[in-house]
Short mmCIF file of C-alpha atoms in Angstrom, two decimals:
data_model
loop_
_atom_site.label_atom_id
_atom_site.label_comp_id
_atom_site.label_asym_id
_atom_site.label_seq_id
_atom_site.Cartn_x
_atom_site.Cartn_y
_atom_site.Cartn_z
CA MET A 468 -0.50 -2.20 -40.89
CA PRO A 469 -3.01 -2.76 -38.31
CA ALA A 470 -1.55 -2.27 -34.55
CA PHE A 471 -2.64 -5.80 -33.67
CA PRO A 472 -1.92 -7.77 -36.76
CA TYR A 473 -3.17 -10.90 -35.38
CA SER A 474 -6.45 -9.27 -34.11
CA THR A 475 -9.78 -9.42 -34.99
CA THR A 476 -10.52 -5.50 -35.04
CA SER A 477 -7.81 -2.64 -34.85
CA THR A 478 -11.08 0.02 -32.72
CA SER A 479 -10.50 1.49 -29.22
CA THR A 480 -12.21 -1.33 -27.81
CA SER A 481 -10.92 -4.39 -26.32
CA THR A 482 -9.47 -7.15 -29.23
CA SER A 483 -9.47 -10.37 -29.51
CA THR A 484 -5.49 -10.86 -30.42
CA ALA A 485 -4.35 -14.61 -31.22
CA VAL A 486 -0.40 -13.98 -31.51
CA ALA A 487 1.57 -17.26 -30.79
CA VAL A 488 3.15 -16.46 -27.28
CA PRO A 489 5.89 -18.63 -26.01
CA PRO A 490 4.51 -21.00 -23.47
CA SER A 491 8.00 -19.83 -21.24
CA LEU A 492 6.41 -15.87 -21.38
CA ALA A 493 2.78 -16.55 -21.64
CA LEU A 494 0.71 -15.39 -18.63
CA PRO A 495 -3.43 -16.35 -18.98
CA VAL A 496 -3.99 -13.63 -16.42
CA ILE A 497 -2.82 -11.13 -18.69
CA GLU A 498 -4.99 -12.43 -21.79
CA ALA A 499 -7.64 -12.88 -19.42
CA ALA A 500 -8.22 -9.99 -16.95
CA PHE A 501 -6.59 -7.36 -19.01
CA PRO A 502 -8.36 -6.36 -21.92
CA ARG A 503 -6.30 -4.91 -24.37
CA GLN A 504 -7.22 -1.26 -25.91
CA LEU A 505 -6.30 1.21 -28.54
CA HIS A 506 -6.36 4.59 -29.06
CA PRO A 507 -8.43 5.65 -31.88
CA TYR A 508 -6.07 8.16 -33.10
CA TRP A 509 -3.41 5.29 -33.56
CA PRO A 510 -3.11 4.97 -37.57
CA LYS A 511 -2.22 8.72 -37.63
CA LEU A 512 -0.05 8.35 -34.66
CA GLN A 513 1.72 5.63 -36.77
CA GLU A 514 2.05 7.74 -39.62
CA LYS A 515 3.37 10.87 -37.97
CA THR A 516 5.63 9.27 -35.73
CA ARG A 517 7.30 7.64 -38.93
CA CYS A 518 7.34 11.17 -40.22
CA TRP A 519 8.92 12.71 -37.26
CA LEU A 520 11.73 9.57 -36.90
CA LEU A 521 12.52 10.97 -40.78
CA GLU A 522 12.12 14.98 -40.13
CA LYS A 523 14.60 14.78 -37.28
CA ARG A 524 16.92 12.24 -39.06
CA LEU A 525 16.72 9.75 -35.86
CA MET A 526 16.70 6.86 -38.47
CA SER A 527 17.79 6.67 -42.04
CA ALA A 528 15.04 6.59 -44.78
CA ASP A 529 15.85 2.62 -45.44
CA LYS A 530 15.17 2.04 -41.61
CA VAL A 531 12.11 3.78 -40.98
CA GLU A 532 10.84 1.95 -44.50
CA GLU A 533 11.94 -1.57 -43.44
CA HIS A 534 11.71 -1.58 -39.59
CA ALA A 535 9.58 1.20 -38.22
CA ASP A 536 6.13 -0.26 -38.25
CA GLY A 537 7.17 -3.51 -37.24
CA LEU A 538 9.03 -2.14 -33.94
CA CYS A 539 5.39 -1.32 -32.96
CA TYR A 540 6.55 1.76 -30.79
CA THR A 541 3.19 3.52 -31.62
CA ASP A 542 1.16 0.85 -30.81
CA LEU A 543 2.92 0.67 -27.49
CA MET A 544 2.00 4.67 -26.12
CA ALA A 545 -1.41 4.08 -28.20
CA GLY A 546 -2.50 0.81 -25.75
CA TYR A 547 -1.32 2.81 -22.43
CA TYR A 548 -2.40 6.29 -22.79
CA ILE A 549 -6.02 6.06 -23.55
CA GLY A 550 -7.97 9.02 -23.29
CA ALA A 551 -5.00 11.53 -24.17
CA SER A 552 -5.55 14.14 -26.61
CA ASP A 553 -4.23 13.13 -30.09
CA LYS A 554 -1.83 16.13 -29.70
CA VAL A 555 -0.67 14.69 -26.32
CA LEU A 556 -0.29 11.50 -27.47
CA GLN A 557 2.02 12.52 -30.56
CA ALA A 558 4.06 13.83 -28.44
CA ILE A 559 4.60 11.10 -26.21
CA ALA A 560 4.46 8.32 -28.79
CA ASP A 561 7.62 10.62 -30.62
CA TYR A 562 9.35 10.87 -27.37
CA SER A 563 8.79 7.25 -26.77
CA ALA A 564 10.37 6.60 -30.58
CA TRP A 565 13.31 8.86 -29.53
CA PHE A 566 14.02 7.00 -25.86
CA PHE A 567 14.35 3.62 -28.13
CA VAL A 568 16.60 5.03 -30.72
CA TRP A 569 18.96 6.77 -27.45
CA ASP A 570 18.88 3.19 -26.02
CA ASP A 571 20.02 1.57 -29.31
CA ARG A 572 22.61 4.40 -29.60
CA HIS A 573 23.91 3.85 -25.75
CA ASP A 574 24.32 0.38 -26.81
CA ARG A 575 25.97 0.99 -29.90
CA ASP A 576 28.34 3.16 -27.91
CA ILE A 577 28.93 0.44 -25.66
CA VAL A 578 29.70 -2.07 -28.49
CA HIS A 579 31.91 -0.35 -30.18
CA GLY A 580 33.81 1.37 -27.28
CA ARG A 581 32.80 4.91 -28.01
CA PRO A 582 32.99 6.15 -24.63
CA VAL A 583 33.93 10.00 -25.47
CA ALA A 584 30.65 9.95 -28.25
CA TRP A 585 28.59 8.79 -25.01
CA ARG A 586 30.31 11.28 -22.76
CA ARG A 587 29.04 14.15 -25.36
CA LEU A 588 25.61 12.68 -25.84
CA ARG A 589 25.11 12.59 -21.96
CA PHE A 590 26.34 16.04 -21.29
CA ALA A 591 23.99 17.54 -24.11
CA LEU A 592 20.80 15.71 -23.18
CA HIS A 593 21.27 17.20 -19.40
CA THR A 594 21.44 20.57 -21.02
CA ALA A 595 18.67 20.10 -23.74
CA LEU A 596 16.68 19.03 -20.79
CA ASP A 597 16.70 22.17 -19.03
CA SER A 598 16.42 24.91 -22.02
CA PRO A 599 14.98 22.33 -25.07
CA GLN A 600 14.24 25.84 -27.20
CA GLU A 601 18.03 26.27 -27.60
CA HIS A 602 18.89 22.39 -28.92
CA LEU A 603 15.90 22.21 -31.35
CA HIS A 604 18.83 22.49 -34.17
CA HIS A 605 21.73 20.94 -32.17
CA GLN A 606 24.19 18.98 -34.78
CA ASP A 607 23.17 15.67 -32.91
CA PRO A 608 20.02 14.49 -34.40
CA LEU A 609 19.40 12.52 -31.30
CA VAL A 610 20.00 15.65 -28.69
CA ALA A 611 17.53 17.85 -31.32
CA GLY A 612 15.18 15.36 -31.65
CA PHE A 613 15.01 14.96 -27.76
CA ALA A 614 14.85 18.90 -27.49
CA ASP A 615 12.09 18.88 -30.28
CA SER A 616 10.10 16.09 -27.97
CA VAL A 617 10.81 17.46 -24.63
CA ALA A 618 9.26 21.51 -25.88
CA ARG A 619 6.63 19.74 -26.66
CA LEU A 620 5.70 17.90 -23.39
CA TYR A 621 6.84 20.84 -21.43
CA SER A 622 3.91 22.50 -23.18
CA PHE A 623 0.83 20.64 -21.54
CA LEU A 624 1.30 21.18 -18.00
CA PRO A 625 2.60 23.81 -15.29
CA GLY A 626 6.33 24.81 -15.01
CA SER A 627 6.08 22.36 -11.86
CA TRP A 628 5.26 19.46 -13.75
CA ASN A 629 8.24 20.49 -16.04
CA ALA A 630 10.59 21.07 -13.71
CA ARG A 631 9.39 17.35 -12.35
CA PHE A 632 9.52 15.52 -15.18
CA ALA A 633 13.41 17.16 -15.84
CA ARG A 634 14.54 15.87 -12.71
CA HIS A 635 13.28 12.46 -13.09
CA PHE A 636 14.96 12.26 -16.95
CA HIS A 637 18.35 13.89 -15.50
CA ALA A 638 18.48 10.60 -13.03
CA VAL A 639 17.45 8.55 -16.09
CA ILE A 640 20.26 9.53 -17.95
CA GLU A 641 22.97 9.46 -14.96
CA ALA A 642 21.79 5.61 -14.43
CA TYR A 643 22.56 5.30 -18.07
CA ASP A 644 25.94 6.30 -17.40
CA ARG A 645 26.22 3.61 -14.65
CA GLU A 646 24.96 1.03 -17.07
CA PHE A 647 27.76 1.89 -19.69
CA HIS A 648 30.44 2.22 -17.11
CA ASN A 649 28.84 -1.34 -15.85
CA ARG A 650 28.50 -3.19 -19.06
CA THR A 651 32.08 -1.42 -20.54
CA GLU A 652 33.64 -3.11 -17.25
CA GLY A 653 31.96 -5.81 -17.10
CA VAL A 654 30.25 -5.35 -13.99
CA VAL A 655 27.10 -7.29 -13.00
CA PRO A 656 25.29 -5.37 -10.60
CA THR A 657 23.74 -7.14 -7.42
CA VAL A 658 20.09 -8.46 -7.64
CA GLU A 659 19.64 -5.21 -5.24
CA GLU A 660 21.77 -2.92 -7.08
CA TYR A 661 19.82 -3.68 -10.52
CA LEU A 662 16.55 -3.34 -8.99
CA ALA A 663 17.49 0.13 -7.86
CA LEU A 664 19.09 1.21 -11.21
CA ARG A 665 16.48 -0.79 -13.22
CA ARG A 666 13.74 1.75 -11.84
CA LEU A 667 15.70 4.30 -13.38
CA THR A 668 17.06 2.74 -16.62
CA PHE A 669 13.66 1.97 -17.69
CA ALA A 670 12.24 5.25 -16.34
CA HIS A 671 9.52 4.18 -13.89
CA TRP A 672 8.73 7.83 -13.08
CA ILE A 673 9.14 9.41 -16.55
CA TRP A 674 6.13 6.90 -18.23
CA THR A 675 3.95 7.83 -14.34
CA ASP A 676 4.77 11.27 -15.21
CA LEU A 677 3.49 11.52 -18.30
CA LEU A 678 -0.46 9.53 -17.20
CA GLU A 679 -0.87 13.26 -15.79
CA PRO A 680 -0.84 15.02 -19.43
CA SER A 681 -2.66 12.07 -20.58
CA ALA A 682 -5.26 12.83 -18.12
CA GLY A 683 -5.32 16.73 -18.47
CA CYS A 684 -4.49 17.11 -15.15
CA GLU A 685 -1.54 18.15 -13.06
CA LEU A 686 -1.69 15.87 -9.89
CA PRO A 687 -1.09 17.75 -6.37
CA ASP A 688 2.37 15.89 -4.00
CA ALA A 689 0.24 14.60 -1.73
CA VAL A 690 -2.06 12.73 -4.40
CA ARG A 691 0.75 11.45 -6.24
CA GLU A 692 2.93 10.28 -3.37
CA HIS A 693 -0.01 8.44 -1.21
CA PRO A 694 0.43 4.71 -1.42
CA ALA A 695 -2.72 4.19 -3.09
CA TYR A 696 -1.82 6.33 -5.74
CA ARG A 697 2.26 5.29 -5.84
CA ARG A 698 1.67 1.58 -5.21
CA PRO A 699 -0.12 0.64 -8.60
CA ALA A 700 1.81 2.96 -10.14
CA LEU A 701 5.29 1.63 -8.99
CA LEU A 702 3.73 -1.88 -9.82
CA SER A 703 2.71 -1.47 -13.34
CA GLN A 704 6.48 -0.28 -14.27
CA GLU A 705 7.92 -2.90 -12.49
CA PHE A 706 5.94 -5.63 -14.23
CA ALA A 707 7.14 -3.70 -17.55
CA ALA A 708 10.93 -3.70 -16.74
CA TRP A 709 11.10 -7.31 -15.62
CA TYR A 710 8.73 -8.99 -18.21
CA ASN A 711 11.37 -7.03 -20.75
CA ASP A 712 13.97 -8.91 -18.92
CA LEU A 713 12.21 -11.97 -19.33
CA CYS A 714 11.67 -11.73 -23.10
CA SER A 715 15.38 -9.96 -23.65
CA LEU A 716 17.17 -12.33 -21.84
CA PRO A 717 18.11 -14.00 -24.79
CA LYS A 718 19.11 -10.96 -27.07
CA GLU A 719 20.83 -9.96 -23.87
CA ILE A 720 22.84 -12.82 -23.29
CA ALA A 721 24.22 -12.75 -27.13
CA GLY A 722 25.00 -9.14 -26.99
CA ASN A 723 26.67 -9.55 -23.81
CA GLU A 724 24.51 -7.47 -21.71
CA VAL A 725 25.28 -7.42 -17.45
CA HIS A 726 22.19 -5.80 -17.10
CA ASN A 727 19.31 -8.38 -16.74
CA LEU A 728 17.56 -9.25 -13.96
CA GLY A 729 18.27 -13.12 -14.92
CA ILE A 730 22.02 -12.25 -15.04
CA SER A 731 22.02 -10.59 -11.73
CA LEU A 732 20.27 -13.77 -10.26
CA ILE A 733 22.49 -16.39 -11.99
CA LYS A 734 25.98 -14.91 -10.98
CA TYR A 735 25.00 -13.69 -7.32
CA GLU A 736 22.01 -16.41 -6.28
CA GLY A 737 23.74 -19.15 -8.24
CA LEU A 738 20.53 -19.83 -10.10
CA THR A 739 20.99 -22.07 -13.66
CA LEU A 740 19.37 -20.39 -16.40
CA GLU A 741 16.24 -22.21 -16.42
CA GLU A 742 15.85 -21.32 -12.55
CA ALA A 743 16.90 -17.47 -13.08
CA ILE A 744 13.90 -17.47 -15.86
CA ALA A 745 11.32 -19.39 -13.47
CA GLU A 746 12.12 -16.89 -10.70
CA VAL A 747 11.92 -13.78 -13.10
CA ARG A 748 8.55 -15.28 -14.17
CA ARG A 749 7.55 -15.67 -11.11
CA ARG A 750 8.16 -11.81 -9.87
CA VAL A 751 6.38 -11.02 -13.02
CA GLU A 752 3.10 -12.69 -11.80
CA GLU A 753 3.61 -11.15 -8.33
CA CYS A 754 3.31 -7.92 -9.40
CA ILE A 755 0.21 -8.57 -11.50
CA SER A 756 -1.51 -10.19 -8.33
CA GLU A 757 -0.49 -7.32 -6.25
CA PHE A 758 -1.43 -4.73 -8.89
CA LEU A 759 -5.18 -6.27 -8.77
CA VAL A 760 -5.16 -5.61 -4.98
CA ALA A 761 -3.57 -2.07 -4.96
CA GLU A 762 -6.03 -1.34 -7.90
CA ARG A 763 -8.78 -1.60 -5.66
CA GLU A 764 -7.04 0.31 -3.02
CA GLY A 765 -6.56 3.27 -5.47
CA LEU A 766 -10.00 3.55 -6.81
CA ARG A 767 -11.17 3.90 -3.21
CA PHE A 768 -8.37 6.58 -2.95
CA ALA A 769 -10.20 8.48 -5.84
CA ASP A 770 -13.79 7.88 -4.32
CA ASP A 771 -12.29 9.71 -1.29
CA LEU A 772 -10.48 12.52 -3.36
CA ALA A 773 -14.67 13.23 -4.56
CA ASP A 774 -15.30 15.29 -1.54
CA GLY A 775 -18.17 17.53 -3.03
CA THR A 776 -15.94 20.30 -4.34
CA VAL A 777 -15.32 20.95 -7.75
CA ARG A 778 -11.40 20.62 -7.20
CA GLY A 779 -12.10 17.12 -6.07
CA LYS A 780 -14.06 15.87 -8.43
CA GLU A 781 -11.63 16.66 -10.60
CA LEU A 782 -8.73 15.32 -9.12
CA SER A 783 -11.10 12.38 -8.59
CA ALA A 784 -11.56 11.63 -12.28
CA ALA A 785 -7.94 12.42 -13.45
CA VAL A 786 -6.75 9.66 -10.78
CA ARG A 787 -9.49 7.23 -12.01
CA VAL A 788 -7.67 7.76 -15.67
CA CYS A 789 -4.44 7.25 -14.27
CA LEU A 790 -5.14 4.03 -12.87
CA ASP A 791 -7.22 3.06 -15.51
CA ASN A 792 -4.05 3.65 -18.20
CA MET A 793 -1.90 1.64 -14.94
CA ARG A 794 -3.63 -1.25 -16.13
CA ASN A 795 -3.82 -0.80 -19.86
CA TRP A 796 0.01 -1.02 -19.51
CA PHE A 797 -0.08 -4.01 -18.85
CA SER A 798 -1.59 -5.29 -21.69
CA SER A 799 0.31 -2.93 -24.12
CA VAL A 800 3.57 -4.40 -22.64
CA TYR A 801 2.52 -8.00 -22.95
CA TRP A 802 1.57 -7.56 -26.67
CA PHE A 803 4.15 -4.83 -27.66
CA HIS A 804 6.94 -7.68 -26.67
CA HIS A 805 5.48 -10.01 -28.98
CA GLU A 806 4.62 -8.27 -31.74
CA SER A 807 7.75 -6.27 -32.12
CA GLY A 808 10.49 -6.58 -34.08
CA ARG A 809 12.91 -5.51 -31.44
CA TYR A 810 12.75 -8.79 -29.58
CA MET A 811 12.47 -11.23 -32.69
CA VAL A 812 16.49 -12.48 -32.12
CA ASP A 813 16.18 -15.28 -33.83
CA SER A 814 15.11 -13.75 -37.15
CA TRP A 815 18.41 -11.68 -36.76
CA ASP A 816 21.38 -12.25 -39.28
CA ASP A 817 23.56 -11.22 -36.43
CA ARG A 818 22.02 -12.10 -33.02
CA SER A 819 24.37 -9.32 -31.24
CA THR A 820 23.49 -6.47 -33.93
CA PRO A 821 19.77 -5.50 -34.19
CA PRO A 822 19.07 -4.81 -37.69
CA TYR A 823 16.79 -2.02 -37.31
CA VAL A 824 20.60 0.38 -35.50
CA ASN A 825 22.86 2.44 -37.07
CA ASN A 826 26.22 1.52 -35.97
CA GLU A 827 27.29 5.01 -36.14
CA ALA A 828 28.05 7.48 -33.63
CA ALA A 829 27.39 10.97 -34.38
CA GLY A 830 30.18 12.44 -36.30
CA GLU A 831 32.12 9.49 -36.32
CA LYS A 832 32.90 6.23 -38.04
#
């Protein structure tokens, strides 16, 4: 199955895609100004991630057979981390697939009222993050799979990068815990609370961290924290999170969700559903236009880093690769939302229960 099933080709070059995008979700600027890319390793990536999900028992054989390819998890990563070595991309794709499975477990633990199971998982993930090698055979497949993917990610760059990744993901786990309690208690966060929490539950800085092993270079703090780098990185992630909210709003309303920018806007700013959709879309479009400005600043910053030294040349090239992939994130995320079965709520038998999930928590019915 090609990564772009409605495309004319599935090479690493930009492609012409004819997916039917609903008018309310269509973004002509993405389709016109953000050419879609695909890593040439994609066919093997899809095959190996499918095998990894089976090997690590993260999805049952029937779920993998019926849903894994259609969920397009590998397409999303193969459209983002262009230029990564095959080994790096495989580790990222497996980790990304794990992340989606974890998100589904978190959702099911909420829906079925399993706070003890969630608490046990939360603590196990914190521990596995700090010592993945010791958790490769954990009894919960979700913990073992996490340990395996993290151990592989830790093998590419120095310990300082690993420590930063761990710090960022510890924060993601705790944000998921806050979301667990909000949903359990029916608490809709305010717009500002939601935006801050969303940066963590969407793992903005994790996906940004992973740009570095893809570029084969750990960036020093002075580069990563420079506004000319940090700004486009943030905008690419904000676009993805808010576009996800726009596309998943029907799914999340069906599932009695409280975590969606549209839902916060309805509750706290008194907007109708239609007005909330329009406002989220406005923010999404603003991200795109602001990114195009920030991207130019980033490229000037990359030029300035090339100061005639070997190190300057290396950093300049790495920043350019990262900026290119920030740009790729826009098209990859956009098309993912219209090709992945994850968002095709109208085709599900039960709009509140995705057909690709396992409703059982580890060790309990």
